[in-house]
Coordinates of C-alpha atoms and ligand atoms in Angstrom, one line a residue:
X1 CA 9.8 -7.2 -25.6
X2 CA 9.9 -10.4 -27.4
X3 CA 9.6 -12.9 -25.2
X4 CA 7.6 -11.0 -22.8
X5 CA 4.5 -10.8 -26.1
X6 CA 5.2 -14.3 -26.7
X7 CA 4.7 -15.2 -22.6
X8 CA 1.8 -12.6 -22.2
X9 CA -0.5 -14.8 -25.7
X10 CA 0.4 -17.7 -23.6
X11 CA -0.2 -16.6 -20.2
X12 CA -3.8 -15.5 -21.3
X13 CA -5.0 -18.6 -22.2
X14 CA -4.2 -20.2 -19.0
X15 CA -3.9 -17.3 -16.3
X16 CA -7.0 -15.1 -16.4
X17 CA -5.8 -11.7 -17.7
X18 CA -2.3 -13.2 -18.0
X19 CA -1.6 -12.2 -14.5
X20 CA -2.1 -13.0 -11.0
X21 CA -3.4 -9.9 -9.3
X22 CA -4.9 -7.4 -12.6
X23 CA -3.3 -4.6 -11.9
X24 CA -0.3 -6.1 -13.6
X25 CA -1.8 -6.4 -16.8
X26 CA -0.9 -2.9 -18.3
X27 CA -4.8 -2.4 -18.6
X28 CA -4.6 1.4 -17.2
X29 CA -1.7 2.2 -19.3
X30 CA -2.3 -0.1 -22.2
X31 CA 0.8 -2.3 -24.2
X32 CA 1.9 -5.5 -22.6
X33 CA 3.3 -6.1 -19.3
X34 CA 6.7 -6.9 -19.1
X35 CA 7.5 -10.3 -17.6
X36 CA 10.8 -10.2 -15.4
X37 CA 13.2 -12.7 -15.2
X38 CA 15.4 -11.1 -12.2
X39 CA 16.0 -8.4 -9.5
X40 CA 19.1 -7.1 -8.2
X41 CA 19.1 -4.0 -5.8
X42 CA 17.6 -1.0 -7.7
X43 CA 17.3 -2.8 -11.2
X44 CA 14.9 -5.5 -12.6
X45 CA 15.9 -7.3 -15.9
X46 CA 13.0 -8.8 -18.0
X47 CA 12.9 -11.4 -20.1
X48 CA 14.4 -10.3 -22.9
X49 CA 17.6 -9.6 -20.9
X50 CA 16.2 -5.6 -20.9
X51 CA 16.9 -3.6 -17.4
X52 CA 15.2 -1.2 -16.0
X53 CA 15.4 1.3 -12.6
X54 CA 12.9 0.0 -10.7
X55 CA 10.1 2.1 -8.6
X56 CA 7.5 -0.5 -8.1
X57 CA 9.5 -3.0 -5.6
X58 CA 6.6 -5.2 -6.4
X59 CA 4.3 -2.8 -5.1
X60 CA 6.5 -1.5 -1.4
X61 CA 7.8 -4.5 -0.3
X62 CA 11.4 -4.1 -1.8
X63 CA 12.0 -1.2 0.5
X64 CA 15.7 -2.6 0.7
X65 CA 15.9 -3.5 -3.1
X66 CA 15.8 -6.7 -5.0
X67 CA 17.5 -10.1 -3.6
X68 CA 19.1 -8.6 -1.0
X69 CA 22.0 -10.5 0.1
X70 CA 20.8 -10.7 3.9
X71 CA 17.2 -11.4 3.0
X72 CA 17.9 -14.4 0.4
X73 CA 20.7 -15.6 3.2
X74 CA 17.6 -15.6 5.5
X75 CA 15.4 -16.9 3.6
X76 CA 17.4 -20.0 2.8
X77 CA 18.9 -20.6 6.1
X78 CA 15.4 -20.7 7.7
X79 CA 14.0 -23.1 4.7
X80 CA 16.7 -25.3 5.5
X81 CA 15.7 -25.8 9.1
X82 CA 12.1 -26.0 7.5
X83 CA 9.5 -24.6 5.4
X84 CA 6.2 -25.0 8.0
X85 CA 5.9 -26.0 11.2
X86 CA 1.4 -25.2 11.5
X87 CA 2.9 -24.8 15.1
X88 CA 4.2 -21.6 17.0
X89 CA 8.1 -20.6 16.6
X90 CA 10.6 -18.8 18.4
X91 CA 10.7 -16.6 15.0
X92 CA 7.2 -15.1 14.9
X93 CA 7.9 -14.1 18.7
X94 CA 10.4 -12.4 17.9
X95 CA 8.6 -10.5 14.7
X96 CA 5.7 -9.5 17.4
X97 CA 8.2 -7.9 19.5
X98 CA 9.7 -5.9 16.8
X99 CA 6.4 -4.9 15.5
X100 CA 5.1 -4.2 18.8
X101 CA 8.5 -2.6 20.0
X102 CA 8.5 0.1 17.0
X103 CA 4.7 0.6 16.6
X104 CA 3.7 2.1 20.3
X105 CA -0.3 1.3 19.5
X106 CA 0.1 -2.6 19.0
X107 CA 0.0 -3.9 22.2
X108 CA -0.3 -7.4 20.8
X109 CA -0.4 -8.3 17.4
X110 CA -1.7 -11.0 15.1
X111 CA 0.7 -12.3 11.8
X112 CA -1.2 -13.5 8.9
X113 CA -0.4 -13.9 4.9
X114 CA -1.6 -10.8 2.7
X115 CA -2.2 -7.1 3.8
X116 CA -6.1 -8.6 2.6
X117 CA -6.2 -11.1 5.3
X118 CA -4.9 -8.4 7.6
X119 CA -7.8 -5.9 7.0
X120 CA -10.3 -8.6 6.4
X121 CA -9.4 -10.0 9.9
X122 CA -9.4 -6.1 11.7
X123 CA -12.8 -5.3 10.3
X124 CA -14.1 -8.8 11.8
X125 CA -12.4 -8.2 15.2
X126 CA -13.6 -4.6 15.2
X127 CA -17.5 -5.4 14.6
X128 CA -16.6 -8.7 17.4
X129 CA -15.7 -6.3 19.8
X130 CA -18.0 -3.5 19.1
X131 CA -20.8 -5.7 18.6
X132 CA -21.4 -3.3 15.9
X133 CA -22.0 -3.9 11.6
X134 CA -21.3 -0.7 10.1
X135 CA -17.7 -0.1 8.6
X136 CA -16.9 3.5 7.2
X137 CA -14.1 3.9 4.5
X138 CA -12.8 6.5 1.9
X139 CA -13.5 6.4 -1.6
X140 CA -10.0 6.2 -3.5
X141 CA -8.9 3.5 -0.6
X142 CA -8.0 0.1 -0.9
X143 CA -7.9 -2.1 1.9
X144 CA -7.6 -5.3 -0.3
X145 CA -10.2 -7.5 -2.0
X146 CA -12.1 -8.7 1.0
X147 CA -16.0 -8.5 0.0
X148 CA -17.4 -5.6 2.4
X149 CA -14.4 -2.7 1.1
X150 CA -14.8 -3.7 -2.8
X151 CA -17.8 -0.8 -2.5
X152 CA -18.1 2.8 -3.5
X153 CA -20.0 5.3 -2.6
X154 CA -23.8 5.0 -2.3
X155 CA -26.1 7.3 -4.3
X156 CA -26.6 10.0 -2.4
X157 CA -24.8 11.6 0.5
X158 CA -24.1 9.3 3.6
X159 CA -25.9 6.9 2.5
X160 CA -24.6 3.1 2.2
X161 CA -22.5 1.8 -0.5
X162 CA -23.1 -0.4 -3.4
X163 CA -20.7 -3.1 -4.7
X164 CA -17.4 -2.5 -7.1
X165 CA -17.2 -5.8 -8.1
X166 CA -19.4 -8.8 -9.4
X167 CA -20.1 -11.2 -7.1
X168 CA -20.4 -9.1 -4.1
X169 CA -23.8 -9.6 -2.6
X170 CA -26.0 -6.2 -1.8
X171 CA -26.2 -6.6 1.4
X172 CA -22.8 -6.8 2.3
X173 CA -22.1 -3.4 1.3
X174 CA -25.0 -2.0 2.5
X175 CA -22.8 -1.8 6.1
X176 CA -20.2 0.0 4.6
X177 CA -20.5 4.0 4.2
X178 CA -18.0 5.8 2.2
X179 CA -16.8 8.8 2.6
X180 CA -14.6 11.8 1.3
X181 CA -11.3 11.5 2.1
X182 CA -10.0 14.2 3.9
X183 CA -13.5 16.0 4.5
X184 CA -13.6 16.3 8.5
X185 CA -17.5 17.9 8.1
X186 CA -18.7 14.7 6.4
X187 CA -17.0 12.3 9.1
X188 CA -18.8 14.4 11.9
X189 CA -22.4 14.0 10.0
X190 CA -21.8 10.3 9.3
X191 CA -21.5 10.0 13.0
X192 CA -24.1 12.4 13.9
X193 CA -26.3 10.3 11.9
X194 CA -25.0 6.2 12.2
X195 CA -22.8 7.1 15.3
X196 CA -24.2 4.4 17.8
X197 CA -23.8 2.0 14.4
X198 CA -20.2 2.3 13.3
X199 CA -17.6 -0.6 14.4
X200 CA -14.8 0.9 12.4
X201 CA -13.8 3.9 10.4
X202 CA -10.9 2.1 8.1
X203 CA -8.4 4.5 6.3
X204 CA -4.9 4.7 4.0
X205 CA -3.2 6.6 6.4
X206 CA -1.3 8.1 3.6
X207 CA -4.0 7.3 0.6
X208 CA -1.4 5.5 -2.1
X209 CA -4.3 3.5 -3.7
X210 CA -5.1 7.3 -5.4
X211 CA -1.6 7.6 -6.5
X212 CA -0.4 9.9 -3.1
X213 CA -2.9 12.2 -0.8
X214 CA -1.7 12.8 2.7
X215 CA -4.3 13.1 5.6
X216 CA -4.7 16.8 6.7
X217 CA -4.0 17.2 10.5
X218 CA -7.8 18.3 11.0
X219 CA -8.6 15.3 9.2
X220 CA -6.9 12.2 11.2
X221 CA -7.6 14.2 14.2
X222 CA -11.7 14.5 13.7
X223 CA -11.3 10.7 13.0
X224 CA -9.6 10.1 16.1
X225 CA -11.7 12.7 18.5
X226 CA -15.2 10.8 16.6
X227 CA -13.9 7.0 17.2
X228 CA -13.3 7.9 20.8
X229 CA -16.4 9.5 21.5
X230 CA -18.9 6.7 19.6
X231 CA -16.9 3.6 20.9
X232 CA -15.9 3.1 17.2
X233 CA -12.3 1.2 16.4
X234 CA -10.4 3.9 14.5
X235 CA -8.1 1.8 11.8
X236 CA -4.9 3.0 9.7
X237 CA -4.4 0.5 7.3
X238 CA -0.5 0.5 7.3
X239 CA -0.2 -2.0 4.5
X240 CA 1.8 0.3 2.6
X241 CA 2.9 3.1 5.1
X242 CA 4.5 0.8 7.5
X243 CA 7.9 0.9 7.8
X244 CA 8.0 2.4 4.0
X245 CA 7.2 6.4 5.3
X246 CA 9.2 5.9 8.9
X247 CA 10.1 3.3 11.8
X248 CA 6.7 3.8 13.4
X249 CA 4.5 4.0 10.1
X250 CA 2.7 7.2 9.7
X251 CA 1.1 6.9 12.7
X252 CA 4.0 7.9 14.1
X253 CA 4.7 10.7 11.9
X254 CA 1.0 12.3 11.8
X255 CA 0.9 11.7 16.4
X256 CA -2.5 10.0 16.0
X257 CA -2.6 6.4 17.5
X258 CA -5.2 4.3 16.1
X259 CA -6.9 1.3 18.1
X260 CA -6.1 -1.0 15.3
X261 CA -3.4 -1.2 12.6
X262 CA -3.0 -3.4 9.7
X263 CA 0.3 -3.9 8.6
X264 CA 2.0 -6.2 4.9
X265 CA 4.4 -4.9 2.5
X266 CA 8.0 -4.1 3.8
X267 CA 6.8 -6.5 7.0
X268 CA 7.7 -9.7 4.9
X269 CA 10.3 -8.0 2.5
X270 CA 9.1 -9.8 -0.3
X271 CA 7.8 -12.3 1.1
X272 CA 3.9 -13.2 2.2
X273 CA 3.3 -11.6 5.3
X274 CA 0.4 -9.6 7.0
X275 CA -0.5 -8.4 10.5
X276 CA -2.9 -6.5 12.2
X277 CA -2.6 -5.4 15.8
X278 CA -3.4 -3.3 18.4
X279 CA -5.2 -2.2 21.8
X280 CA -4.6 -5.4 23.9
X281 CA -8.2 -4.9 25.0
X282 CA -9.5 -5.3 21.5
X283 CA -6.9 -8.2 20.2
X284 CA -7.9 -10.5 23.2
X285 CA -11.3 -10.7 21.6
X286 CA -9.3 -12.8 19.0
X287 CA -9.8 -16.8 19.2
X288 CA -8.6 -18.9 21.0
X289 CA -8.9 -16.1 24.1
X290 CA -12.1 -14.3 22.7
X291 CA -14.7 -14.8 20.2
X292 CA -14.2 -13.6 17.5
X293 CA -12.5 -16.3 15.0
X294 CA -9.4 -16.4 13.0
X295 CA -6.9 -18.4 11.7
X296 CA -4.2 -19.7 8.5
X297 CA -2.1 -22.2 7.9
X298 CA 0.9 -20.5 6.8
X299 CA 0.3 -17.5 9.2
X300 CA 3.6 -16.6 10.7
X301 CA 5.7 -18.9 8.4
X302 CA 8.9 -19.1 9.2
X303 CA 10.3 -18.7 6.2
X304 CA 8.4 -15.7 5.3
X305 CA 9.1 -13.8 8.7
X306 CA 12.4 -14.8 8.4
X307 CA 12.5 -12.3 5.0
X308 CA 10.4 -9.8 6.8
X309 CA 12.9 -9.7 10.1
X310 CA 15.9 -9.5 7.8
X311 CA 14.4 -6.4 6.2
X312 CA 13.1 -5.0 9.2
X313 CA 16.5 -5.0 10.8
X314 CA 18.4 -2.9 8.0
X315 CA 15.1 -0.6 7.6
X316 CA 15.3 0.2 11.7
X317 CA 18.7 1.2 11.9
X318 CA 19.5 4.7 13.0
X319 CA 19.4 7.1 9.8
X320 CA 18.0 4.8 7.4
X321 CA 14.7 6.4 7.0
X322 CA 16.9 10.4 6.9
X323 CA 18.7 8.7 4.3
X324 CA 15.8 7.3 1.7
X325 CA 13.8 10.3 2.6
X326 CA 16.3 12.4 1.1
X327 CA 16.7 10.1 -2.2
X328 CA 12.8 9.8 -2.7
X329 CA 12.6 13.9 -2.2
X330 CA 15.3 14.5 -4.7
X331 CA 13.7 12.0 -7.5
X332 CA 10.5 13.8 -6.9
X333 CA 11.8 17.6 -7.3
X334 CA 13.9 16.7 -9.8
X335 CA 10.6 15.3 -12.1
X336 CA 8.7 18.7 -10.7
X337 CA 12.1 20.8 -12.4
X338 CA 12.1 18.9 -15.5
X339 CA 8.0 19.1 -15.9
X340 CA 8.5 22.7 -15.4
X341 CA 11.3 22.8 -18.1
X342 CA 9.1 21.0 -20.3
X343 CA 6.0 23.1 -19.6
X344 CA 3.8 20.1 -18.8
X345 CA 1.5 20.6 -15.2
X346 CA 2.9 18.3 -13.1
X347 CA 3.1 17.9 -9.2
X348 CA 4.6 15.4 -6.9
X349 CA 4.9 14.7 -3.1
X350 CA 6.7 12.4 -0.6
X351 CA 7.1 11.0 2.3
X352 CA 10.2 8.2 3.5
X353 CA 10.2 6.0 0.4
X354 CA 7.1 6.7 -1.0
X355 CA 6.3 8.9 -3.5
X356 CA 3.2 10.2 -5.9
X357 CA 3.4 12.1 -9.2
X358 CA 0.3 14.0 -10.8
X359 CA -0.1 15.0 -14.1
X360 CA -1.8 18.0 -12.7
X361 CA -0.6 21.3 -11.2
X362 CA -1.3 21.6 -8.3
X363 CA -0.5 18.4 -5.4
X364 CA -4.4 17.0 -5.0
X365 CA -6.1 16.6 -1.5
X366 CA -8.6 14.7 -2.1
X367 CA -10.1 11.5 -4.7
X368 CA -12.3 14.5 -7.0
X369 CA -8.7 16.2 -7.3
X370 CA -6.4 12.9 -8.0
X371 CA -9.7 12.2 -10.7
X372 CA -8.5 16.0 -12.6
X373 CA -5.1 14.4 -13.4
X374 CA -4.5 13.7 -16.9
X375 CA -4.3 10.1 -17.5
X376 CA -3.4 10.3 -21.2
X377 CA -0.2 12.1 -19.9
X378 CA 1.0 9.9 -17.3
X379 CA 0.2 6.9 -19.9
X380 CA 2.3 8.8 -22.5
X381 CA 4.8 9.4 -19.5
X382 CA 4.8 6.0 -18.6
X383 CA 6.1 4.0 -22.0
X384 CA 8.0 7.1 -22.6
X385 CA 10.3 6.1 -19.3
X386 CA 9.8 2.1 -19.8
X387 CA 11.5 2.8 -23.1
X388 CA 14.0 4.6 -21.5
X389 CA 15.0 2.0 -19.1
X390 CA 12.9 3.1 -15.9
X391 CA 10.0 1.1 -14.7
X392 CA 7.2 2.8 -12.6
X393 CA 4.0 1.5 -11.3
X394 CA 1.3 1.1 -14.5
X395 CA -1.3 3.0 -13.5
X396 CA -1.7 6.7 -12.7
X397 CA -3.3 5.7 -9.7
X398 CA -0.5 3.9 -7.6
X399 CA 2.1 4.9 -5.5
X400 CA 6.1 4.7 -6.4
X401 CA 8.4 3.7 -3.8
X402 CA 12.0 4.2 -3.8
X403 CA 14.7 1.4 -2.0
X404 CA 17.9 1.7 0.2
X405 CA 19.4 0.3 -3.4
X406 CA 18.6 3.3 -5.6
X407 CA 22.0 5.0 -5.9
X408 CA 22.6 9.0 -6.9
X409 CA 23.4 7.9 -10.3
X410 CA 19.9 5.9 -10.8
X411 CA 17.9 8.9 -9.6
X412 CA 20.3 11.4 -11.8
X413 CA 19.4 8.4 -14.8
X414 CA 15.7 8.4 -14.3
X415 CA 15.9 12.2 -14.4
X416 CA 17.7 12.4 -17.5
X417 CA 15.0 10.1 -19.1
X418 CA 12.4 12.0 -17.5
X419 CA 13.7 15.1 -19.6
X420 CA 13.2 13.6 -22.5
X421 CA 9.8 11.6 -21.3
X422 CA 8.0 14.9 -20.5
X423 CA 8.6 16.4 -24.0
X424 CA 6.7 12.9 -25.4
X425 CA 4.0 13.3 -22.5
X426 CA 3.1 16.8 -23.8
X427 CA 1.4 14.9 -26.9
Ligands
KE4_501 P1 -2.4 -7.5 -0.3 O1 -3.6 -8.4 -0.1 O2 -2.3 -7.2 -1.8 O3 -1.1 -8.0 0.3 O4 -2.7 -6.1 0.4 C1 -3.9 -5.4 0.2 C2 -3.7 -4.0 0.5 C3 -4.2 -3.5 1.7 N1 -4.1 -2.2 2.1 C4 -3.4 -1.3 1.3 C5 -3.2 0.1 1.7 C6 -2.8 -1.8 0.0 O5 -2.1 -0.9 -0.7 C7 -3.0 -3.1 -0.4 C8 -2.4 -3.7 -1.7 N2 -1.8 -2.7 -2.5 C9 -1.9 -3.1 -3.9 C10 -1.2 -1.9 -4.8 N3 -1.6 -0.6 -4.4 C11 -1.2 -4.3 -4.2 C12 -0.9 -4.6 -5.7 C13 -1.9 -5.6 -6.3 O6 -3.1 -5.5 -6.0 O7 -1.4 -6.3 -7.1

């Protein structure tokens, strides 16, 4: 770890934090983040020439491992025709069709750079066409950094939020209210009470910014029946979920069809790609047709979609998502065996190639839950596997995804590491 100390001292003095988004830092978990010099398929090697069995995938987008063949082939052959063209291509057609074509509720869809500007740009369009301000979310969700979701939970019960973070004025949280995640009773009272007020209810429609909590079906479908009957704009944030749990996100796994969905991740497999979409009704509201504005430079780069189409045709073809289900399930039951070997309380769950693991004992179904999990072991759990060779996500609170390039013998690997990691996460 070397060079990755010696990069990190100098990184700090010019980077703030020594990283471009902070969750890279190794704050949750503590020790210094490893610097990587190179991906290949399943395995990352850092910068002291150290590899590791990779479960972040730079946080989902990796779904078919690292430097793909096809997607670097694409990626290249596109850059040579050109980098940016600020003008429509035949390319970004062809992404809305296969984004529309597998996702049955995007009628029309918008492409943009980060799963931020996606959400950001939904929560404008929703409030456009509602005419509506208030936006309700779930407290353990992220949606990105935009201003008015950086808030938690106001002081009492159903009443407005207050900022996370500096520099987020008062006001523009006071028109978000957040919620309990997975409590259908609260949803009905927030409406009963703001009903005639709410634009948007926003949710993770599998919660992976609190490690992994799946929606209960009464859940999703109170959010659904509510939306419908106030005129609100029910929105899954599929950032993560889409095409990483199934070919039609997790909408199409839980039956429930949102009016908007926001889309990033596995869309530009690796590359910077966004998109939100939905009820045609609703996206013609978007400038130039509509008012409500919106716009980017680089949305729908070529170059970037050219990545995300590559991906997307490997991740569509019959059997793939059977296939990485069935890896991501056996990594997980195989940690849940070895915990129970090693007497630690431990629970995991998954869904397509996504996973959570909880240093708890029973699976949680909600934020309070996920909050009972005990840090200090998954921290202890964590260096104990990066030792070992196996890399997961640095924080007990984030998701772990598996790729198409994780082989039998790198899950049978991490679980042999995992045997001996458990013993050193009993402290
Ligand atoms: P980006 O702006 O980071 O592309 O997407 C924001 C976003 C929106 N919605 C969901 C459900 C998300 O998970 C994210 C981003 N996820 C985090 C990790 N959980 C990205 C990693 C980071 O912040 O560095």
């Amino acid at each position: 770890m070397g060079r990755s100390n010696e990069l990190f001292e100098r990184s700090q003095q010019l980077i703030p934090g020594g990283v471009n988004s902070p969750v890279r830092a190794f704050r949750a978990v503590g020790g210094t983040p490893v610097f990587f010099r190179e991906g290949r398929g399943s395995r990352v090697v850092d910068e002291d020439g150290r590899e590791y069995i990779d479960y972040v995938g730079s946080w989902g987008p990796l779904i078919l491992g690292h430097a793909h063949p096809e997607v670097v082939e694409a990626v290249a052959s596109a850059a040579r025709q050109g980098l940016s063209f600020g003008a429509p291509t035949a390319r970004e057609l062809e992404m809305a069709e296969v984004l529309t074509g597998s996702m049955p509720s995007m009628e029309q869809v918008r492409l943009v750079s980060s799963g931020t500007e996606a959400v950001m740009s939904a929560i404008r369009l929703a409030r456009g066409y509602t005419g509506r301000a208030v936006i309700v979310k779930f407290e353990g969700c992220y949606h990105g950094h935009s201003d008015f979701l950086l808030v938690k939970a106001g002081s009492g019960a159903l009443t407005f939020g207050n900022p996370t973070s500096a520099g987020v004025p008062a006001e523009l949280a006071s028109h978000t209210l957040v919620l309990d995640y997975n409590d259908p009773q609260q949803a009905e009272d927030a409406f009963s009470r703001h009903g005639k007020d709410i634009a948007a209810v926003v949710l993770e429609a599998v919660a992976g910014n609190m490690n992994f909590v799946r929606p209960s079906d009464e859940f999703i479908h109170t959010l659904r029946r509510l939306c419908t009957k106030h005129g609100a704009v029910l929105l899954f944030d599929e950032v993560m979920t889409g095409f990483r749990v199934g070919p039609r996100g997790a909408q199409g796994i839980f039956g429930v069809s949102p009016d908007l969905t926001t889309l990033g991740k596995v869309i530009g497999g690796g590359m910077p790609v966004g998109a939100f979409g939905g009820r045609r009704e609703i996206m013609q509201k978007l400038a130039p047709v509509g008012p409500v504005y919106q716009a980017g430079t680089l949305s729908g780069n070529p170059v970037a979609v050219a990545a995300g189409l590559a991906t997307l045709r490997r991740v569509l073809e019959p059997g793939f998502f059977d296939r990485l289900g069935a890896a991501t399930a056996k990594l997980v039951q195989g940690l849940e065996s070895e915990a129970r070997a090693a007497g630690v309380p431990f629970s995991g769950a998954s869904l397509g190639g996504m996973f959570g693991i909880f240093f708890r004992k029973e699976l949680p179904a909600s934020f309070a839950q996920v909050m009972q999990s005990d840090r200090e072991a998954f921290n202890r759990f964590f260096h104990a596997m990066l030792e070992r060779g196996v890399y997961l996500a640095p924080s007990a609170f984030e998701a772990g995804f598996v790729s198409a390039a994780h082989s039998e013998a790198d899950i049978a690997a991490t679980l042999a590491a995992a045997r001996a990691a458990f013993a050193s996460a009993r402290g």
